Amino acid sequence: YSSAASDVYKRQVLERLAATPEGLAPAEAARRLRAHGPNALAAVRPIPAWRILLDQVESVVVLLLFAAMAAALLFGETIEAAAIGAVLALNTALGFFTELRARRAMEALLELDVPSARVRRDGEAREIDARELVPGDIVLLEEGDAIPADLRLLEAAELRVNEAALTGESLPVHKVAADGLDADEPLPERRNMGYKATAVAAGTAVAVVVATGMDTQVGRIGRLVGEISDEETPLERRLDALGRRLVWITLAVAGVVTGVGVLQGAELFRMVE
């Protein structure tokens, strides 16, 4: 089974991208490369593991528990100190590994660049560095190829694409060179599109590049990841404020009780404990 977009549809797509079925001329491809930049994903500055670990222990309540554990050790209460330490270790480990895995997964998304691509330029098929792809390039795909940019399919034969890296769909998706594309159609349902960082599981295709680099779908995800700011939620801010108030109230009450006990002749260390 093979499919090909109608001549009218193909002509409209190519005209919009100022392209031809024979591909771009080298001079025009070079001009577009200067205009659009390389077909590469911008690196997001990774957050070091030590910073993620430190974030887990910056809470006022956690710091108070550390102080309580230190006090318990000072007074020889090893069982109480061990219990508090176990709770702190479990809380810190769960938070650290959960956040670390989430951040590393997002950073790994930006490492899905494809090294090379087969294109048609001046009517000749050639293999080029995928960073040199530009909108309007005609790309040739076959089984086993990684899709190097976001593409609109012009011809397809038994084409199936593995889009798990982008959509999470575990099974290869059947693609066709169908006419038209609804702007509101969900990304996984766009059967006449191929996306950067996905792979051809079967079949062959001829497609035209519509977006490169950070303008691709995976690039937009990377841009969103890079714009994420570590802001506290309203609940976290309220809990932190409550924790601070409780710390001061607790210290004030403890100070009063300790002072009264000492005035009544009790041992200072016992009252502090």
Tab-separated table of C-alpha atoms in Angstrom:
chain	number	residue	atom	x	y	z
A	1	TYR	CA	0.000	0.000	0.000
A	2	SER	CA	1.263	3.462	-0.829
A	3	SER	CA	-0.167	6.926	-0.445
A	4	ALA	CA	0.640	10.276	-1.970
A	5	ALA	CA	-0.840	13.686	-1.374
A	6	SER	CA	-2.816	15.212	-4.212
A	7	ASP	CA	-0.936	17.388	-6.673
A	8	VAL	CA	-2.864	20.459	-5.524
A	9	TYR	CA	-2.046	19.807	-1.880
A	10	LYS	CA	1.638	19.171	-2.602
A	11	ARG	CA	1.862	22.305	-4.703
A	12	GLN	CA	0.258	24.391	-1.947
A	13	VAL	CA	2.591	23.021	0.723
A	14	LEU	CA	5.689	23.540	-1.398
A	15	GLU	CA	4.600	27.040	-2.443
A	16	ARG	CA	4.080	28.041	1.184
A	17	LEU	CA	7.626	26.930	1.958
A	18	ALA	CA	9.022	28.319	-1.298
A	19	ALA	CA	10.282	24.831	-2.173
A	20	THR	CA	10.195	22.483	-5.167
A	21	PRO	CA	10.006	18.674	-5.494
A	22	GLU	CA	13.623	18.700	-6.723
A	23	GLY	CA	14.775	20.317	-3.501
A	24	LEU	CA	16.545	23.559	-2.684
A	25	ALA	CA	19.580	24.885	-4.477
A	26	PRO	CA	22.732	24.901	-2.304
A	27	ALA	CA	22.880	28.712	-2.321
A	28	GLU	CA	19.252	28.995	-1.182
A	29	ALA	CA	19.791	26.339	1.503
A	30	ALA	CA	22.797	28.296	2.801
A	31	ARG	CA	20.755	31.510	2.881
A	32	ARG	CA	17.965	29.836	4.858
A	33	LEU	CA	20.468	28.291	7.235
A	34	ARG	CA	21.751	31.772	8.065
A	35	ALA	CA	18.189	33.011	8.520
A	36	HIS	CA	16.846	30.138	10.632
A	37	GLY	CA	19.998	28.938	12.356
A	38	PRO	CA	21.202	25.348	12.719
A	39	ASN	CA	18.754	22.492	13.149
A	40	ALA	CA	19.824	21.773	16.731
A	41	LEU	CA	18.223	21.774	20.140
A	42	ALA	CA	19.546	24.366	22.558
A	43	ALA	CA	21.056	22.898	25.697
A	44	VAL	CA	19.333	23.593	28.981
A	45	ARG	CA	21.645	24.279	31.899
A	46	PRO	CA	21.413	21.150	34.053
A	47	ILE	CA	20.792	21.501	37.781
A	48	PRO	CA	23.547	19.695	39.719
A	49	ALA	CA	22.558	16.835	41.986
A	50	TRP	CA	23.949	18.599	45.061
A	51	ARG	CA	21.577	21.530	44.449
A	52	ILE	CA	18.586	19.188	44.234
A	53	LEU	CA	19.718	17.468	47.455
A	54	LEU	CA	20.157	20.782	49.247
A	55	ASP	CA	16.650	21.843	48.223
A	56	GLN	CA	15.262	18.883	50.169
A	57	VAL	CA	16.645	20.108	53.517
A	58	GLU	CA	15.975	23.848	53.274
A	59	SER	CA	12.547	23.598	54.876
A	60	VAL	CA	12.217	25.153	58.354
A	61	VAL	CA	10.564	22.004	59.671
A	62	VAL	CA	13.386	19.810	58.348
A	63	LEU	CA	16.004	22.086	59.911
A	64	LEU	CA	14.105	21.957	63.193
A	65	LEU	CA	14.165	18.160	63.064
A	66	PHE	CA	17.921	18.234	62.488
A	67	ALA	CA	18.257	20.434	65.574
A	68	ALA	CA	16.083	18.014	67.565
A	69	MET	CA	18.237	15.086	66.443
A	70	ALA	CA	21.397	16.944	67.487
A	71	ALA	CA	19.872	17.743	70.894
A	72	ALA	CA	18.871	14.118	71.383
A	73	LEU	CA	22.432	12.985	70.628
A	74	LEU	CA	23.810	15.628	73.004
A	75	PHE	CA	21.716	14.260	75.847
A	76	GLY	CA	22.498	10.639	75.006
A	77	GLU	CA	19.037	9.751	73.681
A	78	THR	CA	20.342	7.623	70.817
A	79	ILE	CA	17.050	5.842	70.086
A	80	GLU	CA	15.168	9.127	69.662
A	81	ALA	CA	18.011	10.544	67.548
A	82	ALA	CA	18.016	7.431	65.330
A	83	ALA	CA	14.243	7.641	64.836
A	84	ILE	CA	14.409	11.281	63.800
A	85	GLY	CA	17.395	10.535	61.537
A	86	ALA	CA	15.528	7.696	59.823
A	87	VAL	CA	12.547	9.940	59.104
A	88	LEU	CA	14.816	12.676	57.744
A	89	ALA	CA	16.774	10.239	55.575
A	90	LEU	CA	13.593	8.710	54.115
A	91	ASN	CA	12.013	12.106	53.429
A	92	THR	CA	15.170	13.498	51.832
A	93	ALA	CA	15.831	10.390	49.717
A	94	LEU	CA	12.282	10.234	48.349
A	95	GLY	CA	12.245	13.922	47.435
A	96	PHE	CA	15.754	13.839	45.952
A	97	PHE	CA	15.325	10.800	43.704
A	98	THR	CA	11.854	11.845	42.535
A	99	GLU	CA	13.014	15.312	41.490
A	100	LEU	CA	16.306	14.023	40.064
A	101	ARG	CA	14.568	11.511	37.801
A	102	ALA	CA	12.070	14.126	36.605
A	103	ARG	CA	14.770	16.677	35.773
A	104	ARG	CA	17.093	14.181	34.105
A	105	ALA	CA	14.205	12.901	31.977
A	106	MET	CA	13.451	16.432	30.780
A	107	GLU	CA	17.117	17.141	30.072
A	108	ALA	CA	17.453	13.865	28.139
A	109	LEU	CA	14.662	15.044	25.834
A	110	LEU	CA	17.020	17.723	24.556
A	111	GLU	CA	19.680	15.166	23.605
A	112	LEU	CA	17.612	13.635	20.802
A	113	ASP	CA	19.337	15.431	17.929
A	114	VAL	CA	19.862	13.377	14.761
A	115	PRO	CA	23.401	13.365	13.283
A	116	SER	CA	22.610	13.155	9.563
A	117	ALA	CA	19.777	13.302	7.033
A	118	ARG	CA	19.204	12.300	3.404
A	119	VAL	CA	17.815	15.137	1.326
A	120	ARG	CA	17.122	16.017	-2.262
A	121	ARG	CA	18.882	19.178	-3.422
A	122	ASP	CA	19.018	20.357	-7.004
A	123	GLY	CA	17.320	17.093	-7.957
A	124	GLU	CA	20.060	14.898	-6.438
A	125	ALA	CA	19.808	12.771	-3.316
A	126	ARG	CA	22.621	13.381	-0.846
A	127	GLU	CA	23.402	12.876	2.823
A	128	ILE	CA	24.112	15.994	4.858
A	129	ASP	CA	24.702	16.989	8.467
A	130	ALA	CA	21.224	17.212	10.008
A	131	ARG	CA	22.206	20.555	11.567
A	132	GLU	CA	22.184	21.986	8.024
A	133	LEU	CA	18.519	21.178	7.379
A	134	VAL	CA	16.291	24.176	6.683
A	135	PRO	CA	12.550	24.680	6.124
A	136	GLY	CA	11.751	23.686	2.549
A	137	ASP	CA	14.299	20.870	2.333
A	138	ILE	CA	13.000	17.645	0.774
A	139	VAL	CA	13.849	14.743	3.104
A	140	LEU	CA	13.951	11.063	2.096
A	141	LEU	CA	13.019	8.568	4.799
A	142	GLU	CA	13.213	4.789	5.048
A	143	GLU	CA	12.982	2.114	7.738
A	144	GLY	CA	15.404	2.700	10.607
A	145	ASP	CA	15.861	6.420	10.002
A	146	ALA	CA	15.509	8.935	12.809
A	147	ILE	CA	13.380	11.873	11.692
A	148	PRO	CA	15.683	14.915	11.743
A	149	ALA	CA	13.121	17.748	11.800
A	150	ASP	CA	9.378	18.383	11.771
A	151	LEU	CA	8.097	17.267	8.355
A	152	ARG	CA	4.948	17.356	6.223
A	153	LEU	CA	4.593	14.100	4.296
A	154	LEU	CA	4.306	14.366	0.500
A	155	GLU	CA	4.556	10.644	-0.298
A	156	ALA	CA	4.427	7.599	1.974
A	157	ALA	CA	4.553	3.844	1.462
A	158	GLU	CA	3.592	1.592	4.392
A	159	LEU	CA	5.025	4.227	6.700
A	160	ARG	CA	4.961	3.594	10.442
A	161	VAL	CA	6.676	5.892	12.910
A	162	ASN	CA	7.664	5.284	16.515
A	163	GLU	CA	6.632	8.453	18.369
A	164	ALA	CA	7.143	7.157	21.908
A	165	ALA	CA	9.858	9.724	22.669
A	166	LEU	CA	7.432	12.554	21.920
A	167	THR	CA	3.896	11.342	22.665
A	168	GLY	CA	4.452	8.256	24.823
A	169	GLU	CA	2.597	6.059	22.326
A	170	SER	CA	4.182	2.626	22.667
A	171	LEU	CA	3.150	1.268	19.244
A	172	PRO	CA	4.298	2.625	15.864
A	173	VAL	CA	1.820	5.048	14.308
A	174	HIS	CA	0.607	4.575	10.741
A	175	LYS	CA	1.348	7.689	8.675
A	176	VAL	CA	-0.141	8.765	5.331
A	177	ALA	CA	0.433	11.670	2.971
A	178	ALA	CA	-3.117	12.910	3.410
A	179	ASP	CA	-4.351	16.294	2.235
A	180	GLY	CA	-4.925	19.060	4.741
A	181	LEU	CA	-4.269	19.399	8.448
A	182	ASP	CA	-6.616	20.692	11.147
A	183	ALA	CA	-4.780	23.213	13.338
A	184	ASP	CA	-6.750	22.001	16.379
A	185	GLU	CA	-5.969	18.329	15.798
A	186	PRO	CA	-3.973	16.775	18.673
A	187	LEU	CA	-0.351	16.063	17.832
A	188	PRO	CA	-0.665	12.226	18.088
A	189	GLU	CA	-3.504	12.331	15.526
A	190	ARG	CA	-1.596	14.245	12.839
A	191	ARG	CA	-1.107	11.346	10.441
A	192	ASN	CA	0.496	13.396	7.670
A	193	MET	CA	3.263	14.789	9.899
A	194	GLY	CA	6.615	13.455	11.100
A	195	TYR	CA	8.368	14.933	14.104
A	196	LYS	CA	11.956	15.429	15.146
A	197	ALA	CA	13.273	12.821	17.642
A	198	THR	CA	10.882	10.122	16.384
A	199	ALA	CA	11.955	7.147	14.239
A	200	VAL	CA	10.730	5.328	11.134
A	201	ALA	CA	9.731	1.810	12.167
A	202	ALA	CA	8.715	0.675	8.680
A	203	GLY	CA	8.136	1.948	5.163
A	204	THR	CA	9.477	4.869	3.171
A	205	ALA	CA	8.484	8.484	2.650
A	206	VAL	CA	9.268	11.769	0.952
A	207	ALA	CA	8.586	14.831	3.090
A	208	VAL	CA	9.284	18.543	3.260
A	209	VAL	CA	10.806	20.223	6.322
A	210	VAL	CA	8.413	22.659	8.002
A	211	ALA	CA	10.320	23.411	11.229
A	212	THR	CA	13.853	22.975	12.526
A	213	GLY	CA	15.756	23.314	15.797
A	214	MET	CA	13.891	24.928	18.666
A	215	ASP	CA	10.859	25.586	16.415
A	216	THR	CA	10.096	21.850	16.289
A	217	GLN	CA	7.660	20.231	18.687
A	218	VAL	CA	10.443	18.667	20.744
A	219	GLY	CA	12.245	22.022	20.683
A	220	ARG	CA	9.190	23.757	22.097
A	221	ILE	CA	9.082	21.213	24.892
A	222	GLY	CA	12.739	21.939	25.577
A	223	ARG	CA	12.042	25.670	25.651
A	224	LEU	CA	9.236	25.153	28.164
A	225	VAL	CA	11.565	23.036	30.311
A	226	GLY	CA	14.150	25.801	30.258
A	227	GLU	CA	11.549	28.371	31.341
A	228	ILE	CA	10.415	26.417	34.375
A	229	SER	CA	11.067	28.393	37.545
A	230	ASP	CA	11.279	26.815	40.971
A	231	GLU	CA	8.450	28.687	42.631
A	232	GLU	CA	6.735	27.575	45.800
A	233	THR	CA	3.061	26.725	45.601
A	234	PRO	CA	0.630	28.696	47.820
A	235	LEU	CA	0.313	25.636	50.081
A	236	GLU	CA	4.106	25.367	50.421
A	237	ARG	CA	4.347	29.058	51.333
A	238	ARG	CA	1.613	28.715	53.953
A	239	LEU	CA	3.179	25.585	55.449
A	240	ASP	CA	6.568	27.305	55.598
A	241	ALA	CA	5.060	30.326	57.347
A	242	LEU	CA	3.258	28.020	59.789
A	243	GLY	CA	6.500	26.146	60.458
A	244	ARG	CA	8.338	29.375	61.236
A	245	ARG	CA	5.632	30.515	63.638
A	246	LEU	CA	5.621	27.123	65.361
A	247	VAL	CA	9.409	27.269	65.773
A	248	TRP	CA	9.296	30.622	67.542
A	249	ILE	CA	6.279	29.651	69.666
A	250	THR	CA	7.982	26.394	70.648
A	251	LEU	CA	11.236	28.128	71.564
A	252	ALA	CA	9.384	30.748	73.609
A	253	VAL	CA	7.388	28.137	75.531
A	254	ALA	CA	10.499	26.011	76.063
A	255	GLY	CA	12.389	29.037	77.344
A	256	VAL	CA	9.654	29.904	79.833
A	257	VAL	CA	9.324	26.310	81.051
A	258	THR	CA	13.095	25.930	81.385
A	259	GLY	CA	13.387	29.205	83.296
A	260	VAL	CA	10.568	28.279	85.685
A	261	GLY	CA	12.070	24.823	86.248
A	262	VAL	CA	15.521	26.213	86.993
A	263	LEU	CA	14.035	28.732	89.461
A	264	GLN	CA	12.320	25.817	91.233
A	265	GLY	CA	15.682	24.024	91.577
A	266	ALA	CA	15.475	21.566	88.682
A	267	GLU	CA	18.619	20.486	86.786
A	268	LEU	CA	19.313	22.753	83.790
A	269	PHE	CA	20.149	19.998	81.285
A	270	ARG	CA	17.051	18.017	82.254
A	271	MET	CA	14.846	21.089	81.760
A	272	VAL	CA	16.424	21.822	78.359
A	273	GLU	CA	15.833	18.206	77.306
